Structures are given as C-alpha cells and as structure tokens.
Amino acid sequence: MGYTIIKKLAETKQTPKNSPNSETMDKRTIRFLKSRFQQYYKTAEISLPDHLPNREWAFILFDDLEDKIMRRHKSFGSPGEALDYLYGMAPAHVYNSTAYYEYPNAKKMNEKNWHGAELIFDLDADHLPDAPRNYAEMLENVKKETFKLMDFILDDFGFTENDIELVFSGGRGYHIHIPHPKVLTLGGSERREIVNYVSGRDLDFKYFFRDVAMDGEYGTGSKAFKGMKNVPTKCMLLGHDSGWGKRIARYLADYLKSESGKKYKKYMFPELRRHEKVGSTTVNKLLRIANSENGLNDILEHGRLDFDVRNFKEIASYFMQESSENFLQRFGASVDEPVTADTKRLIRVPGSLHGGSGMQVKKLALSELESFEPLRDTVVFGEKPVKVNVSKPFTVQLKGKDLRVEEGIQEVPEYAAVYLMCRGVAEYGYRRDQPNPL
Amino acid sequence: METEQLAYYPFVSEASAYVESLGVSLDSLLNSRAYRAARARGIERVKEALEGEIGKSSLNGEAQILSELLSYPFARMLVACIDDQLFTRRYALAEAKAAYTLLRTESPDFLLDFGEDFGISAEPRETHFSMHFTDYIRFSNSLKDPAWKLTNRQLRAGKVRVTREEFARLLQEAVRERIEQSFPIPEIPEEVSAFCAPHAAGIKEQFEVQKKKFGATDFGVVEPGLFPPCISHALANVQGGVNLAHSMRFAMTSFLLNVGMSVDEILNLFNVSPDFDAEKTLYQIEHIAGATGNEYKPPACETMRTYGNCVGKDGLCEKISHPLGYYERRVFLKNRDREKEEEKEEEKEKAGEKKNGEARKKGEGKVKEEGKEERKEEKSGKSPEKAE
C-alpha cells in the first residue's frame, strides 16, 4: 500500500476543516475513537460500489492522522475483503475512486489503466455564497442547493432516480454519484462543461429570445394577437418548457407579477426603465399582460413574448443580462467544479464514518432529502455517558438536542463525545496529571 | 454505404472492413504498379493536408474509387512515418474538414448512420436532430463559439436540439478525433518506413519551416510585455511579495519555463520576500522543469478558470484556449508588425535607391522572408504587403 502525504493530494479539501486537531489528539482519544469506529464497522452496512474489484480505495487511519498519511492504491476483490479491512483497521476516513481501473492497486496513476468514471457532483457549504451563522443552517443551505441541482439532473439531463445515488458526505454537504453508461468515459473538459451548465456560467440570453414567423412550427394560427395585427414576426422564448429556457420563463413571469403588484406605477419595472426604449407606454402594456388572465401563462406554457411591445426581444434580453446575478443565484447550482472535472477522484464511501465529525456518510433516497436532518439522522452512537475533557466552549445541535459544553472535564453521551473528539475540541477522559474532580 | 461513399469517408469502420476484405497485401500496396495511383493520391492527401484542406473530386469508375479508398491507408502510413504529433493533428484536421464539406450535402438519414459509427445516437425530428447531451459535449467541447455552449442550448430530458448543419459540424470533430487517436500506429514494418522515408523527409522539412513561422516551438527572446493577463498578474503579485495560490504558482512557473526562461531566472523572480527559501523554491521549479522526468505544460484556460486563476481576461483571450497560445499569438503579431515596419523602411530606402541604385541585395533577402509570411497572412484574412 502506498503512503502519500495528504497535503499533496487534491483530496485535502475532503479532510475537512473540521477534522480532528490531530497534532494534539492524544493516544487515549485515538484509542477510544478507534474502538468506537470498530464497533460501528462490526455491523455496519457499507454501500460497496459497483465493479468493486476495479476501484481504488484509500484510507486515513487514526494512528496516521498526526503524520497526515493517506494509505491508497488499495483494492478489494470481494465485499468480504473490504468489510474485513474496515473492521480490522477502523479507519478515520474511507474513500474509493470514482474511476474504474484495470489495475486499481498499481502505484502510479498512469499504470492503473483508467476505464471510466462515475459522474459526481460535490455540493459543499464552503462553496455557497451566503455565509451561514451555524452548522445546522449551513447544512440547510446546502440542501437547498442540492434540490436545485436535482432539477438539472432529472429534468435537463434526463436521468432517473435509479441512475443516481445521493449521499450525505458526513461533513458539510452532499455527493451525487451518476454511474450511468453514457457518462463513464467523459473526459475532464466535458465534465467541466456539465458544471458550467448547472451553474449557468456562459449563459448568453440572446440565444433564447428569437423573432420567429407568426406561422410555422410555433404557429398560433392568428395574425392578431394582443392587439398586434398583420405582423409577420413575433418574439418567442425558445425552449420555454425545459432547460434554461424554462427557468428564464419563470423568472420573467415572476418579475412581471411582482412588479405589477406594486402599489404605485412609478415604482414598477425600475430595471426595465433603465433601458432607453422603455417608457410609460411599454410599462402600461406590460401591466396589461401581467394582469390579464392568460398573460403569464402564455409565457410559462407557450414561451410567448409577443406582446405589443416593440423590440421586446431586445428589452427582455437586456433585462435578463442585467438581472443575471440574481437569476443565477436563484436557479444555478453551485457545485465544486474541480471535483466533478476530476476523473480520478477519491470520494467518501457511503456507509463509512467521517473521521472529522464521527457522523455517517449516508446514502439517501431522493424522497428522504426533504425531511433529512444530518445532525439527527447520521449520528450512529449511543447514549452511554463518556467522560471528556473539553478544550473550548462548543455548541452544536445533535439528535435534535442543543448541546452546549464548557471548557473542562464533564460527562456527555457517547454520540456527543465522539463528535467533540472528532472535531478536535475534546479529549477522552482526563489527563493523568490532573486530579479527577468527580 | 456504397463503395463510392466509403471512398469519400475512408475512416468509417465499414470502409476499413471493406479494405480489409479486398485482401490487398502491404507489399503490393507499396510496390505493385496496380496501386501506383493509390500511392500518388496518398502522397497528395498528405501534401494537401500540409496546405490546409484535402480536395475531394468526384470519382468515376471502380478504378478511381479503389485508388481513393486505398490512398487513405497509404496516407496514414506516410503520416506515421513523418512521426510528428503536431503534423498528425494537422492531417487529422484536414481530413475532417474535407469530410465536413461533403457531409453538409448529405441527407439526414446518411448523417444519422454516419453518427452511429461514432457512437452518437441521434433522432431525426421534423426540423432538426435531437441527440444525447453527453454525445453533444464530447464533440462540441472543442468548438469555441459561445453558441456551442451547452448552457446556450435547448436541453430537454437529456436531449440537445441541433440543426442538420450543426450535426455535420459535430461529425467533423468526431472524424478529427478518430483520426488523431488512430496514431501513432504501433510497429510500422521496416519496408514501409523505408518506402515512405524520402516522401516523409520532404514533407517534414516543409512542415518544420511552417512551424518556425508559427513559432510553435521556439519563442526566441522572452518578452514579458506579451504575457497573457493571468501570468502578468501573477508576476506582479510575486514581485509585490504576495503569496500565490499553489495552482497559480504552478501555472506561472510552468508557463515561464515553456516560453524559455531558465530555472535560475525564475528563481530570481521569487527572490523578493524576506523569508524566501531558495532551496525549496529551486526544488519546486526543477520539479516542474522536469527533473523527475515529467515535464509539465502550463494548464489550459479552462483549468485556470476552474481554479479561479483566470484574471483580467482581454479581447485576445476570447480567441485562444491556452495561456501559451496567447503569448504565441502576441509574439507572432509583433514579429509581423516589425517586419512590416522594416518593409516600409526598405521601401523608403528603395525609393531613394532608384535614384542612386544601391542596396539591392538586402531587398531580395527580404522578399524571401515575405514569401514565408504569406500563408499566415491568409489565415488572418489580410493580404500581405509585398516588398516588390
């Protein structure tokens, strides 16, 4: 098995910032955590990846945390071998490759003979724009982001729930694995294009607004529509019911609706008024559409932007470009780009424990995501009291309870003890050179 | 496909199967008089590739079809003997372009069949094609126009909508990729390399001349004023004592090495901060320079962007995909401008010469230079000023 200094790996990010403060973690803490993890692995249901013999595995053992050594280039021929290893070694961190290799245990990457790799998305609280106040809120934000991404995966990319695997990372986010045959051999730059797609980067709205002939494939059969007579072309939103077109339609409809709901006309459509061609006539016309029975539906269901507003194509395109930051924040999904682009990534194994939190890396059904609460649903340890020495005051919600510990020696339930020790804020028991106050 | 079509598209699987079924031995392809036309056409293919595009005229009769068909494997052997990665790419591009010219005129059914050979599953719709987005990005990825970005496409349930013309353009990329990846040909028989050697040498020589003009390998004197914005920015930071991110330090160092700066010169650049660790820095630079047998190229723009290292993008950045490409282009433009300047100077001189009839020799030397420059000029769409 190879030894690699963790710092050198692209992987570093995944030994999260909340990883144990290894330099000070004492032997007894290590022994305690190892035994708890071992107990877990004795009966744990590990979700082994498909094509197991073709995956590379990597581990960071508790004993190696201090030296930051990752043991990698390991492979297992059968599920039993993998499970035996986990139970025997009780590692702090467990990863396997998203890639399938002919020789997963070859020491050099180019000797492994890459056959393909799952498509993965990593949603991490670190990468989201709004800094949340606490851990729970952070996890809530990243869940919202996951829902946005799921819309792209299911609707735009057309994958089904059976094609994907949704996993809570045990730390600050979610991983989505897609081992679909169509994606396996995509290279890094193609995968990057997929990230660009879900983030909406490079989106240029001019490709979505078109003047099209009144008759033809979009044909309304009418030469008079909303006051317009004998006009040969009309403005359409292309692909209004799918992909980015669908999101643009929603954004425009919502905008018309919210602006027209304002109390005073002079405050309506301030963004549009900045455009030189928009005056009160245009505003009046837009108002009429927003308030008419089918106005907004025509946008959402038919992509019709053929209002009696001259240059609407130009105005709409201008508006979307101006609002793009807000638009992308609402609809774009922020995923960690280097993770998706990397076709030889190591990723946490579902069912294993995250050594930086002691929480379970947990596979979820899509339907479970809404009500999933990581701080409740991934805590695997029990209530048995354990004595810990806390180095600094710390607050966290675990198993639905607010847990607040002060500096010093105290007893907490085992699940909390594991959490605190993994986070590096507590040590097991008390130091020998200190008197036992209890 | 009809055999005539196989001859037009000799890189499809059906064509290679057909050629195999003909049972033409290597020996007879190289030596038999029957295949003289095939060999000549094969050489022509490669030479035309050097010029940019391979012409394909209509084929009359079985003999012509057979020659055209066999000229392709012969051309490939020749390209393999030239054994230059850049040239292989040039050849693949020229074959692919020629294919696109023909594909544009083919029927939708033909295009769909053709696509299937490249693992592209598409379905015909009334006015367009619908293809899986993974197939789409495999081939759209190398195309720069923002209209090709997946984001700017209509995507529904995994399917992208493309016009027939766009589909043909994607097939061009597929052809290019297939041909490029079919090289290098493992173990070229002795007799083949012996046969190809004289032709290969000539083409290689011409290509070297072209390469020099494009400055593809040798940048000459390092000109920091022509660096792309990302590298200039990093340099400014280093000089200002600001710490660079790992990925940026790597990008900058490998860039500087690639444009011809020495390890010592780069070491000096970093030597600005009080806690400068010469030994460690030297180790890192030498590592990137290939001390461990792995020579690194700087990352492409895409990668720079991924790691947030793409700073201060300018107009030229839109046209290139690699920081080295930016520099290459600026160096080329500068050299061209300088030559133009020199020409003007000369013309002035010559205007004077008419009176006193001197310095003729120098002028002739210049004309040759200009002849070389001509092809590049065509590329950039302007006609060169001739010295005479």
PDB file of N, CA, C and O in Angstrom, chain B residues 12 38 49 62 64 86 95 129 134 157 161 195 207 213 262 309 387:
ATOM      1  N   VAL B  12     -14.486   5.554 -41.830  1.00  0.00           N
ATOM      2  CA  VAL B  12     -15.582   4.880 -41.122  1.00  0.00           C
ATOM      3  C   VAL B  12     -15.251   3.381 -41.014  1.00  0.00           C
ATOM      4  O   VAL B  12     -14.503   2.841 -41.829  1.00  0.00           O
ATOM      5  N   ALA B  38      -3.053   4.895 -56.315  1.00  0.00           N
ATOM      6  CA  ALA B  38      -3.419   4.982 -54.898  1.00  0.00           C
ATOM      7  C   ALA B  38      -2.288   5.624 -54.098  1.00  0.00           C
ATOM      8  O   ALA B  38      -2.516   6.483 -53.244  1.00  0.00           O
ATOM      9  N   ALA B  49      -2.836  18.202 -46.955  1.00  0.00           N
ATOM     10  CA  ALA B  49      -3.078  18.459 -45.525  1.00  0.00           C
ATOM     11  C   ALA B  49      -2.129  19.538 -45.023  1.00  0.00           C
ATOM     12  O   ALA B  49      -2.492  20.398 -44.227  1.00  0.00           O
ATOM     13  N   GLU B  62     -14.741   2.208 -61.100  1.00  0.00           N
ATOM     14  CA  GLU B  62     -14.232   1.406 -59.983  1.00  0.00           C
ATOM     15  C   GLU B  62     -12.772   1.652 -59.695  1.00  0.00           C
ATOM     16  O   GLU B  62     -12.353   1.677 -58.543  1.00  0.00           O
ATOM     17  N   GLN B  64     -10.966   4.361 -60.013  1.00  0.00           N
ATOM     18  CA  GLN B  64     -10.766   5.588 -59.242  1.00  0.00           C
ATOM     19  C   GLN B  64     -11.217   5.418 -57.791  1.00  0.00           C
ATOM     20  O   GLN B  64     -10.571   5.906 -56.857  1.00  0.00           O
ATOM     21  N   LEU B  86       2.346  17.223 -33.952  1.00  0.00           N
ATOM     22  CA  LEU B  86       1.675  18.399 -34.498  1.00  0.00           C
ATOM     23  C   LEU B  86       1.194  18.145 -35.918  1.00  0.00           C
ATOM     24  O   LEU B  86       0.107  18.541 -36.299  1.00  0.00           O
ATOM     25  N   GLU B  95      -8.320  16.136 -42.985  1.00  0.00           N
ATOM     26  CA  GLU B  95      -9.243  15.070 -43.397  1.00  0.00           C
ATOM     27  C   GLU B  95     -10.655  15.383 -42.899  1.00  0.00           C
ATOM     28  O   GLU B  95     -11.639  15.192 -43.606  1.00  0.00           O
ATOM     29  N   PHE B 129     -32.259  17.740 -35.428  1.00  0.00           N
ATOM     30  CA  PHE B 129     -31.879  16.463 -34.819  1.00  0.00           C
ATOM     31  C   PHE B 129     -31.915  16.624 -33.316  1.00  0.00           C
ATOM     32  O   PHE B 129     -31.730  17.720 -32.780  1.00  0.00           O
ATOM     33  N   THR B 134     -24.525  13.978 -23.678  1.00  0.00           N
ATOM     34  CA  THR B 134     -23.147  13.520 -23.467  1.00  0.00           C
ATOM     35  C   THR B 134     -22.432  13.355 -24.817  1.00  0.00           C
ATOM     36  O   THR B 134     -21.254  13.653 -24.928  1.00  0.00           O
ATOM     37  N   ALA B 157     -34.768  16.560 -21.109  1.00  0.00           N
ATOM     38  CA  ALA B 157     -34.667  15.131 -20.804  1.00  0.00           C
ATOM     39  C   ALA B 157     -33.422  14.494 -21.423  1.00  0.00           C
ATOM     40  O   ALA B 157     -33.482  13.416 -22.002  1.00  0.00           O
ATOM     41  N   ARG B 161     -30.995  19.852 -28.928  1.00  0.00           N
ATOM     42  CA  ARG B 161     -31.527  20.078 -30.252  1.00  0.00           C
ATOM     43  C   ARG B 161     -30.439  20.715 -31.118  1.00  0.00           C
ATOM     44  O   ARG B 161     -29.836  21.711 -30.737  1.00  0.00           O
ATOM     45  N   PHE B 195      10.126   2.683 -47.509  1.00  0.00           N
ATOM     46  CA  PHE B 195       9.432   3.206 -48.683  1.00  0.00           C
ATOM     47  C   PHE B 195       9.022   4.665 -48.498  1.00  0.00           C
ATOM     48  O   PHE B 195       9.128   5.488 -49.395  1.00  0.00           O
ATOM     49  N   PHE B 207       7.115  21.173 -43.232  1.00  0.00           N
ATOM     50  CA  PHE B 207       6.345  21.418 -42.020  1.00  0.00           C
ATOM     51  C   PHE B 207       7.187  22.145 -40.978  1.00  0.00           C
ATOM     52  O   PHE B 207       6.697  23.035 -40.284  1.00  0.00           O
ATOM     53  N   LYS B 213       7.691  29.470 -38.524  1.00  0.00           N
ATOM     54  CA  LYS B 213       6.991  30.727 -38.760  1.00  0.00           C
ATOM     55  C   LYS B 213       5.925  30.958 -37.690  1.00  0.00           C
ATOM     56  O   LYS B 213       5.696  32.056 -37.247  1.00  0.00           O
ATOM     57  N   SER B 262      15.010  30.393 -17.834  1.00  0.00           N
ATOM     58  CA  SER B 262      15.794  29.360 -17.179  1.00  0.00           C
ATOM     59  C   SER B 262      15.356  29.236 -15.721  1.00  0.00           C
ATOM     60  O   SER B 262      14.707  30.120 -15.173  1.00  0.00           O
ATOM     61  N   ASN B 309      -7.982  31.175 -11.399  1.00  0.00           N
ATOM     62  CA  ASN B 309      -6.736  31.846 -11.724  1.00  0.00           C
ATOM     63  C   ASN B 309      -6.806  32.661 -13.010  1.00  0.00           C
ATOM     64  O   ASN B 309      -5.814  33.216 -13.452  1.00  0.00           O
ATOM     65  N   ALA B 387       6.975  43.134 -50.842  1.00  0.00           N
ATOM     66  CA  ALA B 387       8.074  44.087 -50.865  1.00  0.00           C
ATOM     67  C   ALA B 387       8.315  44.580 -52.284  1.00  0.00           C
ATOM     68  O   ALA B 387       8.713  45.699 -52.519  1.00  0.00           O
TER      69      ALA B 387
END
